[in-house]
Short mmCIF file of C-alpha atoms in Angstrom, two decimals:
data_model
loop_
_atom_site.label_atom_id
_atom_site.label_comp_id
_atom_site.label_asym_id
_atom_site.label_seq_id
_atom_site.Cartn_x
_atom_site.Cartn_y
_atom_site.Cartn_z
CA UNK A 1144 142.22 179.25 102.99
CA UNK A 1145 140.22 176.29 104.38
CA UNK A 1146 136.84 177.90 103.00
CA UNK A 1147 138.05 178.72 99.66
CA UNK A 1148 139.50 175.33 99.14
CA UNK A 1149 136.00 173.44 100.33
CA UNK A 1150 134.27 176.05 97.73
CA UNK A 1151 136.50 174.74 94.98
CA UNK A 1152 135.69 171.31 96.26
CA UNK A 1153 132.10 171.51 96.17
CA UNK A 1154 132.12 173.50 92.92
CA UNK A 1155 133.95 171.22 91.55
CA UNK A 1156 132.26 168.33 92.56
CA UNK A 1157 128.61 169.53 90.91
CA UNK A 1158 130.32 170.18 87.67
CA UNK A 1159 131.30 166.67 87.49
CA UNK A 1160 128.39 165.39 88.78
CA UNK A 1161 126.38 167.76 85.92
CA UNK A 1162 128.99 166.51 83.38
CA UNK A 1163 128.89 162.72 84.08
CA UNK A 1164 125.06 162.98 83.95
CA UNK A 1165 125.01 164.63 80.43
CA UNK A 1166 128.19 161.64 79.25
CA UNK A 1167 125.49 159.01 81.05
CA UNK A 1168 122.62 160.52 78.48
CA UNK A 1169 124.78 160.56 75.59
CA UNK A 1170 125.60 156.96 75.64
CA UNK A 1171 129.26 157.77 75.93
CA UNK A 1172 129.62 155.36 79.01
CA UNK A 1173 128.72 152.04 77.26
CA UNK A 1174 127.11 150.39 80.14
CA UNK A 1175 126.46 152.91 82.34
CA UNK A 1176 130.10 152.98 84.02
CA UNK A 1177 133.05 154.79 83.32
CA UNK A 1178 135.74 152.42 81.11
CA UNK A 1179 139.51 153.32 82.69
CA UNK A 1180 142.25 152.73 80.10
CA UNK A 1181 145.62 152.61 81.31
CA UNK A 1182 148.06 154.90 79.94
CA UNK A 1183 151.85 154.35 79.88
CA UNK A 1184 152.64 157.71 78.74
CA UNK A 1185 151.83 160.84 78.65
CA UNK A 1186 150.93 162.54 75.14
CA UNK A 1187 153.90 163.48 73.82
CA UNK A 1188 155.18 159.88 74.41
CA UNK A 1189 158.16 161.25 76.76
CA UNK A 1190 157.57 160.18 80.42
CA UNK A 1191 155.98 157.10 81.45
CA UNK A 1192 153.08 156.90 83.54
CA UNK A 1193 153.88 155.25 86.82
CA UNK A 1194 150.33 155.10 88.85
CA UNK A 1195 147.62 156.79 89.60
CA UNK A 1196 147.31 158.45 92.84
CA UNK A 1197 143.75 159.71 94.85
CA UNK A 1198 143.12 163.01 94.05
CA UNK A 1199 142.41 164.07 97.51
CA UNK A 1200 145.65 162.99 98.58
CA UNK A 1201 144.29 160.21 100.29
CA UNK A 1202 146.73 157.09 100.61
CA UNK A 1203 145.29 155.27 97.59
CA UNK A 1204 147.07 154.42 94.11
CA UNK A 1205 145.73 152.85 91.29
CA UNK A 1206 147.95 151.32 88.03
CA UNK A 1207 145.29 152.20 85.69
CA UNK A 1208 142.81 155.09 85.42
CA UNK A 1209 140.22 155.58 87.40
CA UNK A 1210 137.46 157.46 89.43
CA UNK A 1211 137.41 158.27 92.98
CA UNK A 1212 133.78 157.91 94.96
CA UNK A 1213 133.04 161.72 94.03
CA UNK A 1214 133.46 161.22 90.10
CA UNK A 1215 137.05 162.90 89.93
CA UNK A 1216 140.08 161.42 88.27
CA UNK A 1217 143.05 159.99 89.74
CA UNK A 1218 145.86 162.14 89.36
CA UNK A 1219 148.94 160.59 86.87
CA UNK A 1220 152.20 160.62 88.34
CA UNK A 1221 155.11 160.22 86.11
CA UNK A 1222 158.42 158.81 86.59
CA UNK A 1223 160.58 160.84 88.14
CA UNK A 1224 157.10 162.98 90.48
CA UNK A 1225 157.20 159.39 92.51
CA UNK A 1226 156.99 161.78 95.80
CA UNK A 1227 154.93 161.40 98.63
CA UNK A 1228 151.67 164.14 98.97
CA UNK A 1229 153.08 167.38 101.10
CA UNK A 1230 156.47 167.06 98.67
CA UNK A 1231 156.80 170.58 97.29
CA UNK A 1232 159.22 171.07 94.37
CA UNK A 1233 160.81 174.32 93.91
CA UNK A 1234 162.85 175.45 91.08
CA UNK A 1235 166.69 176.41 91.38
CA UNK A 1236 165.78 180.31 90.70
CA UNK A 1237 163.40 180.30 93.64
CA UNK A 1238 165.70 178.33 95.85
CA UNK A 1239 168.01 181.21 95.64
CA UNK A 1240 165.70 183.36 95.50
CA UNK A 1241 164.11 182.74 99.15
CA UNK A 1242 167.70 181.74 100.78
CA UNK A 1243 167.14 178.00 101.05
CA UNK A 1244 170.00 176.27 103.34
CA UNK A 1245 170.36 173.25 103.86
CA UNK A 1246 172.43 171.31 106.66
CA UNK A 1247 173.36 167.55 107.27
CA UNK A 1248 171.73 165.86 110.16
CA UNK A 1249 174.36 164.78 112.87
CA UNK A 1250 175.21 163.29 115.93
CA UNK A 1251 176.48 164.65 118.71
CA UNK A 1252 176.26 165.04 122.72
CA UNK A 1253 173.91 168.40 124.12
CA UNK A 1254 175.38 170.67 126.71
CA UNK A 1255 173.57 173.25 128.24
CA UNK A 1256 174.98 176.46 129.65
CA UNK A 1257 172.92 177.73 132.89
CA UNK A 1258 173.43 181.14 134.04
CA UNK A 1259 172.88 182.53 137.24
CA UNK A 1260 174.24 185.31 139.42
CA UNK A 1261 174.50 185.98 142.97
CA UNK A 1262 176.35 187.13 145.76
CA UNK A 1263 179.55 186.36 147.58
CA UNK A 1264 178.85 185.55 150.95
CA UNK A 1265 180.68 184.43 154.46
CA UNK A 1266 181.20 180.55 154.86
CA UNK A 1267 178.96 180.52 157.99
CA UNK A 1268 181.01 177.03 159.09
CA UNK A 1269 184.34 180.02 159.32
CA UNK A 1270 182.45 182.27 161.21
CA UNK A 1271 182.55 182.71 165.23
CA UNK A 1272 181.55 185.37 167.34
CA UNK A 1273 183.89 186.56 170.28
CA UNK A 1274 181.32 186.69 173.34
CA UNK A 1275 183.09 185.48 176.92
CA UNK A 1276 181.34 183.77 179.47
CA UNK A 1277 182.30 186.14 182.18
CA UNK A 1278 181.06 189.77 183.17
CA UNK A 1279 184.45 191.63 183.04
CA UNK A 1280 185.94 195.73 181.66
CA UNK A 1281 187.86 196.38 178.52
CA UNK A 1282 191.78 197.69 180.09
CA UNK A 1283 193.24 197.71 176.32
CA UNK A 1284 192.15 196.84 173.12
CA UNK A 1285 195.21 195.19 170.78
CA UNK A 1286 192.43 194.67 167.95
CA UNK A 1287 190.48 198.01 167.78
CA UNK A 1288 189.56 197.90 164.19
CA UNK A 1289 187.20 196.34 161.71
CA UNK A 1290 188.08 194.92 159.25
CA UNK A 1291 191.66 193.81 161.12
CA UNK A 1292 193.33 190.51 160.29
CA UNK A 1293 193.91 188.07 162.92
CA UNK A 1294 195.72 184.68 163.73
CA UNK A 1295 194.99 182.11 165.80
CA UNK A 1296 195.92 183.02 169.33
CA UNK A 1297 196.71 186.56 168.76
CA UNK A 1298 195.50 188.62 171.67
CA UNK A 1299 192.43 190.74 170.71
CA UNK A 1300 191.98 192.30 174.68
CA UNK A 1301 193.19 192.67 178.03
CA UNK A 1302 189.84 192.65 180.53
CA UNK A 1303 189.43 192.83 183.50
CA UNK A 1304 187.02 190.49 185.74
CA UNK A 1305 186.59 189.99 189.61
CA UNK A 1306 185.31 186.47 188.73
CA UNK A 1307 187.93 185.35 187.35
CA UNK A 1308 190.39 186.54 190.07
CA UNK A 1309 188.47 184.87 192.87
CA UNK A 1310 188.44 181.75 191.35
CA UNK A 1311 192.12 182.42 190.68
CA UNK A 1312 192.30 182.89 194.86
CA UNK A 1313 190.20 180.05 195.67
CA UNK A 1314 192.53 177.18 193.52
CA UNK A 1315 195.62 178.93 195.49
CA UNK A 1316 193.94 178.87 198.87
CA UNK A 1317 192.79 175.23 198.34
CA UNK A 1318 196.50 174.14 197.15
CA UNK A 1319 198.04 175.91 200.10
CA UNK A 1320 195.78 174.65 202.99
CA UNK A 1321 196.62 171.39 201.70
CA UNK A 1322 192.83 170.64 200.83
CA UNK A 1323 192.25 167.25 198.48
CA UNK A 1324 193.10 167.50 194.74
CA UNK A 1325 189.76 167.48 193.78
CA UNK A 1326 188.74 170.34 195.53
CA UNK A 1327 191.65 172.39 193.72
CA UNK A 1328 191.07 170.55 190.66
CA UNK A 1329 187.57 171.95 190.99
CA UNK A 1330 188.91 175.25 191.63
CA UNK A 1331 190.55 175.07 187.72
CA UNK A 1332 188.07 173.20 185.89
CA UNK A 1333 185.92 176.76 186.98
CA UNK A 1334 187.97 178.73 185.23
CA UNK A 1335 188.20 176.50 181.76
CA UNK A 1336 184.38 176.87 181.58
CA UNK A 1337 185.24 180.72 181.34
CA UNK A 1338 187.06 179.78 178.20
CA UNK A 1339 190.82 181.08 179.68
CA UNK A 1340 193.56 179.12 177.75
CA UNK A 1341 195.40 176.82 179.10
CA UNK A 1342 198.68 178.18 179.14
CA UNK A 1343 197.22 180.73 181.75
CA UNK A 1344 196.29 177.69 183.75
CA UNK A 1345 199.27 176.58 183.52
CA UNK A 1346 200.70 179.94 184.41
CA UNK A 1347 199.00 179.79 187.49
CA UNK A 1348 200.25 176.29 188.81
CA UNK A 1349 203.68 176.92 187.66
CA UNK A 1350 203.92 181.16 189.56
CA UNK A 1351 201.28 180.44 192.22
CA UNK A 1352 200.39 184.20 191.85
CA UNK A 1353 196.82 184.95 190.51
CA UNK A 1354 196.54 187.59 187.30
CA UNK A 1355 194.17 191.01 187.38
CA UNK A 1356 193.70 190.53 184.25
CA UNK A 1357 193.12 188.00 181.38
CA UNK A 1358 194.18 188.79 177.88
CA UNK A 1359 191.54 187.03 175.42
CA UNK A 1360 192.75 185.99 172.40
CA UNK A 1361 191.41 184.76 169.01
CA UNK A 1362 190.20 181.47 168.51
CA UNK A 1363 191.26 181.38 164.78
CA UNK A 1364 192.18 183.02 161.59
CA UNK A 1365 190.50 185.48 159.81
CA UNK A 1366 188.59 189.13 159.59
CA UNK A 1367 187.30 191.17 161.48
CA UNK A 1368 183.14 191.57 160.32
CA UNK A 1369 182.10 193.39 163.09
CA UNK A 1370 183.61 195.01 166.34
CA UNK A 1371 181.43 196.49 169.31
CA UNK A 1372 184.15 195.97 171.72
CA UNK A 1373 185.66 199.79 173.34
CA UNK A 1374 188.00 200.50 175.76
CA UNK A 1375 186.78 201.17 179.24
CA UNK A 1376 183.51 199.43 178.70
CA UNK A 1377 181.65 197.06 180.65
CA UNK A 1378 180.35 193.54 179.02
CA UNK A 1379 178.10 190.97 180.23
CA UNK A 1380 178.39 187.32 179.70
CA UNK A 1381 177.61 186.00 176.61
CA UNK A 1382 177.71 190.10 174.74
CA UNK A 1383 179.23 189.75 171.67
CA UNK A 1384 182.21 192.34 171.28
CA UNK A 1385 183.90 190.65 168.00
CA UNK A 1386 182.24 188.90 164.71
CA UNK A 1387 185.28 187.26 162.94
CA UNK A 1388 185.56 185.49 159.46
CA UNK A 1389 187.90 183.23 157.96
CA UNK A 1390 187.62 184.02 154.38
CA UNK A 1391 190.05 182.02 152.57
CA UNK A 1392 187.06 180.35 151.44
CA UNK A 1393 183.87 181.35 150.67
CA UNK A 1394 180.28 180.76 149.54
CA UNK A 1395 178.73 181.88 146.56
CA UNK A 1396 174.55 182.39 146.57
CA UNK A 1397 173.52 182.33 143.27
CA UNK A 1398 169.87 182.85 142.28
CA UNK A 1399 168.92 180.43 139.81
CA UNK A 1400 165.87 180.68 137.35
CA UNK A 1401 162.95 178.39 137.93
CA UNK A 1402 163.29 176.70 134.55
CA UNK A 1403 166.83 176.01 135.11
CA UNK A 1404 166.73 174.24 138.55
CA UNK A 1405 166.27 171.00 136.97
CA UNK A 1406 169.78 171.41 135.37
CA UNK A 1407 171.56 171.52 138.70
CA UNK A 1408 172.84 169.15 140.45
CA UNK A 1409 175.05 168.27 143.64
CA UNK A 1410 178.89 167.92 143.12
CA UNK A 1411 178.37 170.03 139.47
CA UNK A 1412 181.55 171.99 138.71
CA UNK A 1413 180.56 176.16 137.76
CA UNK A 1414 182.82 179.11 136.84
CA UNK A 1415 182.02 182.85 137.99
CA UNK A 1416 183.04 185.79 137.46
CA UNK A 1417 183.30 188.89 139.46
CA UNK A 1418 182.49 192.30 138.49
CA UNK A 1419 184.75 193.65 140.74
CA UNK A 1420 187.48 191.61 138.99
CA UNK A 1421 186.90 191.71 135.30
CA UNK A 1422 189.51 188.75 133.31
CA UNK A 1423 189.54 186.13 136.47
CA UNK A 1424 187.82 183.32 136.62
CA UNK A 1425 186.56 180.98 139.87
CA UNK A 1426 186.03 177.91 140.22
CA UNK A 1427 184.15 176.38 142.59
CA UNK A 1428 181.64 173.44 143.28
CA UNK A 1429 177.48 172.96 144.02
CA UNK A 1430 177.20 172.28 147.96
CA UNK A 1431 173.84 172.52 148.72
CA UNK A 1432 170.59 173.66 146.60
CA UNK A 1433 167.87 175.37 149.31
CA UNK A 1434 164.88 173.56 149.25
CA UNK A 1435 162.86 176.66 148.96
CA UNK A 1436 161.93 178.96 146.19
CA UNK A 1437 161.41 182.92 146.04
CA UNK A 1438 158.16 184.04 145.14
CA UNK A 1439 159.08 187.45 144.01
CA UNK A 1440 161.56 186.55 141.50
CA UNK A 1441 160.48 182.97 140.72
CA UNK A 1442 164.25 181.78 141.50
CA UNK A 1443 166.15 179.14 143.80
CA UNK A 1444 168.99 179.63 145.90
CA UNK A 1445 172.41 177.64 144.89
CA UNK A 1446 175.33 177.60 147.26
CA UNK A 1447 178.73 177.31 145.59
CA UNK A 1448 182.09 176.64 147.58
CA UNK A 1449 184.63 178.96 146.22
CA UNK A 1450 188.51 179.13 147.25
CA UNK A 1451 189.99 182.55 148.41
CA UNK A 1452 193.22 182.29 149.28
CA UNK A 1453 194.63 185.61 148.35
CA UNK A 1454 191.42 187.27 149.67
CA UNK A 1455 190.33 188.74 146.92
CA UNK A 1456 186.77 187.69 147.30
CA UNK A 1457 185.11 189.65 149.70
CA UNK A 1458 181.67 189.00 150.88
CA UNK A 1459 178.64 190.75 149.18
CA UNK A 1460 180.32 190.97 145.53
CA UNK A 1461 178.45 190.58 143.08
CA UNK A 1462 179.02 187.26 140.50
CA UNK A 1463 177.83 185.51 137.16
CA UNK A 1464 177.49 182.04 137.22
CA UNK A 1465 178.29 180.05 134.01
CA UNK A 1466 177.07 175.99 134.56
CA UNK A 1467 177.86 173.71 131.42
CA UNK A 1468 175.78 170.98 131.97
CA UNK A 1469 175.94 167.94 130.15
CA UNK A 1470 171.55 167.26 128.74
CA UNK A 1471 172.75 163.66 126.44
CA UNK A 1472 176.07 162.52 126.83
CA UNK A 1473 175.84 159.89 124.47
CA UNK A 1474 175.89 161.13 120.81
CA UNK A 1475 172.25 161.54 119.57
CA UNK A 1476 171.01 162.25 116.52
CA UNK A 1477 170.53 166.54 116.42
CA UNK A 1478 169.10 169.19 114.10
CA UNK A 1479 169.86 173.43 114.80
CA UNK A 1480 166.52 174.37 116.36
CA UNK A 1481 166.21 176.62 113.26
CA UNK A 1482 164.91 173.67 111.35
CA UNK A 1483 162.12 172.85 113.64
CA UNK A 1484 158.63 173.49 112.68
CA UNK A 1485 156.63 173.43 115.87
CA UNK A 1486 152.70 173.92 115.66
CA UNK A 1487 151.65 173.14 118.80
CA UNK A 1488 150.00 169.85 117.74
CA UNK A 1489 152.98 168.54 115.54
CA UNK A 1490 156.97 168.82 115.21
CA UNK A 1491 157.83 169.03 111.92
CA UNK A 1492 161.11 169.08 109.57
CA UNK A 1493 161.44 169.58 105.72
CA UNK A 1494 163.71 166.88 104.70
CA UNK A 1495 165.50 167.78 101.37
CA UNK A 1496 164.84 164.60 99.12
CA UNK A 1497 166.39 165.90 96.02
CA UNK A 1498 167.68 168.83 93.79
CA UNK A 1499 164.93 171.82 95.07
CA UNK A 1500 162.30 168.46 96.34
CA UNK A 1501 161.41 169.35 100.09
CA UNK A 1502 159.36 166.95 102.45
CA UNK A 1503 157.87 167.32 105.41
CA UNK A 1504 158.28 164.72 108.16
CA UNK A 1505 157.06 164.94 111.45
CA UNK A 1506 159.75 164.26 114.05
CA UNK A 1507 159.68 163.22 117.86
CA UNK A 1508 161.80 165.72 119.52
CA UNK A 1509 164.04 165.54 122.86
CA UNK A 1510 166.11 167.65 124.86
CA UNK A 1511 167.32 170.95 123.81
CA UNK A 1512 170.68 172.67 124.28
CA UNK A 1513 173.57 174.70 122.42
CA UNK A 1514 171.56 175.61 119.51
CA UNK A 1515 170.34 172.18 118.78
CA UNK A 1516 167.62 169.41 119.50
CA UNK A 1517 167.17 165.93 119.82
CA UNK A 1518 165.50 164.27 117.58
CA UNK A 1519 164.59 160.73 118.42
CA UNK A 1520 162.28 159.47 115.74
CA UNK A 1521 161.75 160.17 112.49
CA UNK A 1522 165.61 160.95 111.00
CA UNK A 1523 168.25 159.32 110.38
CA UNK A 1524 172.00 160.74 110.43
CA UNK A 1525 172.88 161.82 106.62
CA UNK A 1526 169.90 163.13 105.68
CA UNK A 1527 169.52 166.53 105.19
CA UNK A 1528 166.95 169.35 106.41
CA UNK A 1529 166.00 173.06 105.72
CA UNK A 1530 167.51 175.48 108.18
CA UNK A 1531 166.21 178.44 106.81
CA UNK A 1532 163.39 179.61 104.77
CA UNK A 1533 161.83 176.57 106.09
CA UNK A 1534 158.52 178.17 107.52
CA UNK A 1535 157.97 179.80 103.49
CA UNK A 1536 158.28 176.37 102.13
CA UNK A 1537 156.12 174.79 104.28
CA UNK A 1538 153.57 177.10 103.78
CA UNK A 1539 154.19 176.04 100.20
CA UNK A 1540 154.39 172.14 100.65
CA UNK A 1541 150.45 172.74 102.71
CA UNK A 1542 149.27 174.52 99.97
CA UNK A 1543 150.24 172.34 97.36
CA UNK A 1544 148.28 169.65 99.29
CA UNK A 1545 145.45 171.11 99.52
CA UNK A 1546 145.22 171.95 95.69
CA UNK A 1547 146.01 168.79 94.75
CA UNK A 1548 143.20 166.80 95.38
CA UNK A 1549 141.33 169.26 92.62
CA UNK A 1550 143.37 167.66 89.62
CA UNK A 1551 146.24 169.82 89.37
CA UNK A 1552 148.74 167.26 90.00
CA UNK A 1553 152.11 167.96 91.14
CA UNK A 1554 152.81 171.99 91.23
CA UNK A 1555 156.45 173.46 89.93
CA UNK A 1556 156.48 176.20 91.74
CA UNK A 1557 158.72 179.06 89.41
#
């Protein structure tokens, strides 16, 4: 398009140039210069001239007739044309006939919805693993199942442990050959190191008699994850025989997409929803955001705190995460993103100025969200703007500008 209009130009351009040489030879320029008359109207006397605008569209105006530097007229504009160069004007037929729409511009506050999804997981600050301090054998198992709910002190084994009876022995011996209170306290402060409660202690004090065996109990609420404890067997300190959860609450790890991250914040309040439990809804809040990306999947891990009281959560589910997040909270001026024109070097909207009169004005734009953009310079609330068909009559209004600087004056386009 750009070559055939700078043809046209340069065509154009020697024709007038041949032409005014042949007027200069001819006499018909008086003293060598071309004589502008104004013209208040047109020739059938019914619209009056208002000025005279460049013909290249440049921002120049004239009240009376004249020549630009090249030898081509100024173009006439009439009342009621007094639009601004870009301004296309499209008749009502070909308004409908393209689907024009047109919508006010508003004000409102941006929210933007986030979606993630992720994984129900343990709340590693509810999870302990059952691992005594004491080499000891299994007699009897009370909790030989996974997956088996416990309570705090419930008993989970009976064991066995020769450790555990000698120091037993050596508090009685101390106590009965009269030996210092320290010596026996000594004797007891051994065997709360090896983690056996304190009523057992007391047990002790109160019978004199020491126990064969010790029954371990749980340390709090909650599932069992894991269980390598058997009856019969042999454990060493520190072994771990039980791996126990308190699930009535959770944590949900959800994956979030790089171009989202900036979006979430600390303290934010999300919804999910569970495969396994299509129609409910969670609520829960942001805890922490891991400072560390995945390069596979370009996405950031989100930790959400999620209630469970009736245990319906279990860990490993899968879950979508819905975040509305509020982008402007104050009430900005917004367009749909339908009526944006973006080219890469300008942001553009066709302003509707009049029955089938489009302009377009370049805009500053700001955040995005819902549907809609920001729009901090360049409209004003009221006006209205092209929602659709706006990329045909833009490609109109461009044209039009680039024609008009060859005399044609404003187009009607039927």
């Amino acid at each position: 398009m750009s070559r055939i209009v700078g043809l046209l130009a340069v065509l154009l351009t020697g024709s007038l140039a041949v032409e005014g040489a042949a007027l200069a030879q001819s006499g018909h320029t008086g003293h060598g210069a071309s004589v502008a008359q104004p013209a208040p109207a047109d020739a059938a006397g019914q619209r009056r001239i208002l000025y005279y605008r460049n013909p290249m569209g440049l921002p120049d105006t004239s009240p009376v007739p004249k020549k630009d530097p090249m030898g081509m007229d100024y173009v006439a504009v009439y009342e009621g044309e007094e639009i601004g160069a870009g301004v296309v004007t499209i008749s009502p037929e070909k308004v409908q006939k393209l689907g024009v729409r047109t919508e006010p511009v508003g004000r409102r506050t941006l929210a933007r919805q986030v979606r993630a999804v992720g994984t129900v997981q343990v709340d590693e600050r509810r999870l302990y693993v059952v691992a005594p301090k004491f080499e000891a054998w299994i007699e009897k198992l009370h909790v030989d199942t996974t997956g088996a709910t416990v309570r705090r002190g419930q008993p989970l084994m009976e064991v066995y442990s020769p450790e555990l009876v000698l120091a037993q022995q050596e508090y009685l011996v101390a106590r009965r050959a009269g030996a210092s209170d320290g010596l026996a306290e000594a004797s007891l402060q051994r065997l709360r190191n090896l983690d056996v409660p304190e009523e057992d202690i007391e047990r002790l004090r109160k019978t004199g008699k020491a126990s064969r065996t010790l029954v371990y109990r749980a340390a709090a609420d909650g599932v069992v994850l894991e269980k390598a404890a058997v009856k019969g067997m042999r454990f060493t300190p520190g072994e771990p025989l039980y791996r126990i959860a308190d699930l009535s609450q959770v944590w949900l790890i959800a994956d979030v997409f790089e171009q989202d991250l900036g979006q979430v914040q600390l303290g934010h309040d999300i919804e999910a929803v569970v495969n396994a439990l299509p129609g409910r809804v969670f609520s829960g809040t942001i805890s922490f955001i891991y400072p560390t990306l995945t390069a596979e999947s370009r996405t950031g891990k989100v930790r959400i705190d999620l209630a469970n009281p009736d245990g319906l959560l279990k860990p490993n589910l899968y879950a979508t995460v819905n975040l509305h997040n509020e982008v402007v909270r104050e009430p900005a001026v917004v367009v749909p993103e339908s009526a944006l024109l973006d080219t890469g070097r300008r942001q553009v909207v066709l302003v509707e100025t009049g029955e089938g009169r489009y302009e377009p004005r370049e805009v500053k734009t700001g955040a995005r969200a819902d549907g809609y953009v920001q729009i901090s310079a360049g409209l004003e609330g009221g006006e209205r703007v092209v929602v659709r068909a706006n990329f045909l009559i833009d490609s109109e209004s461009n044209l039009r500008a680039a024609l008009s600087g060859f005399g044609g004056g404003q187009h009607q386009h039927q």
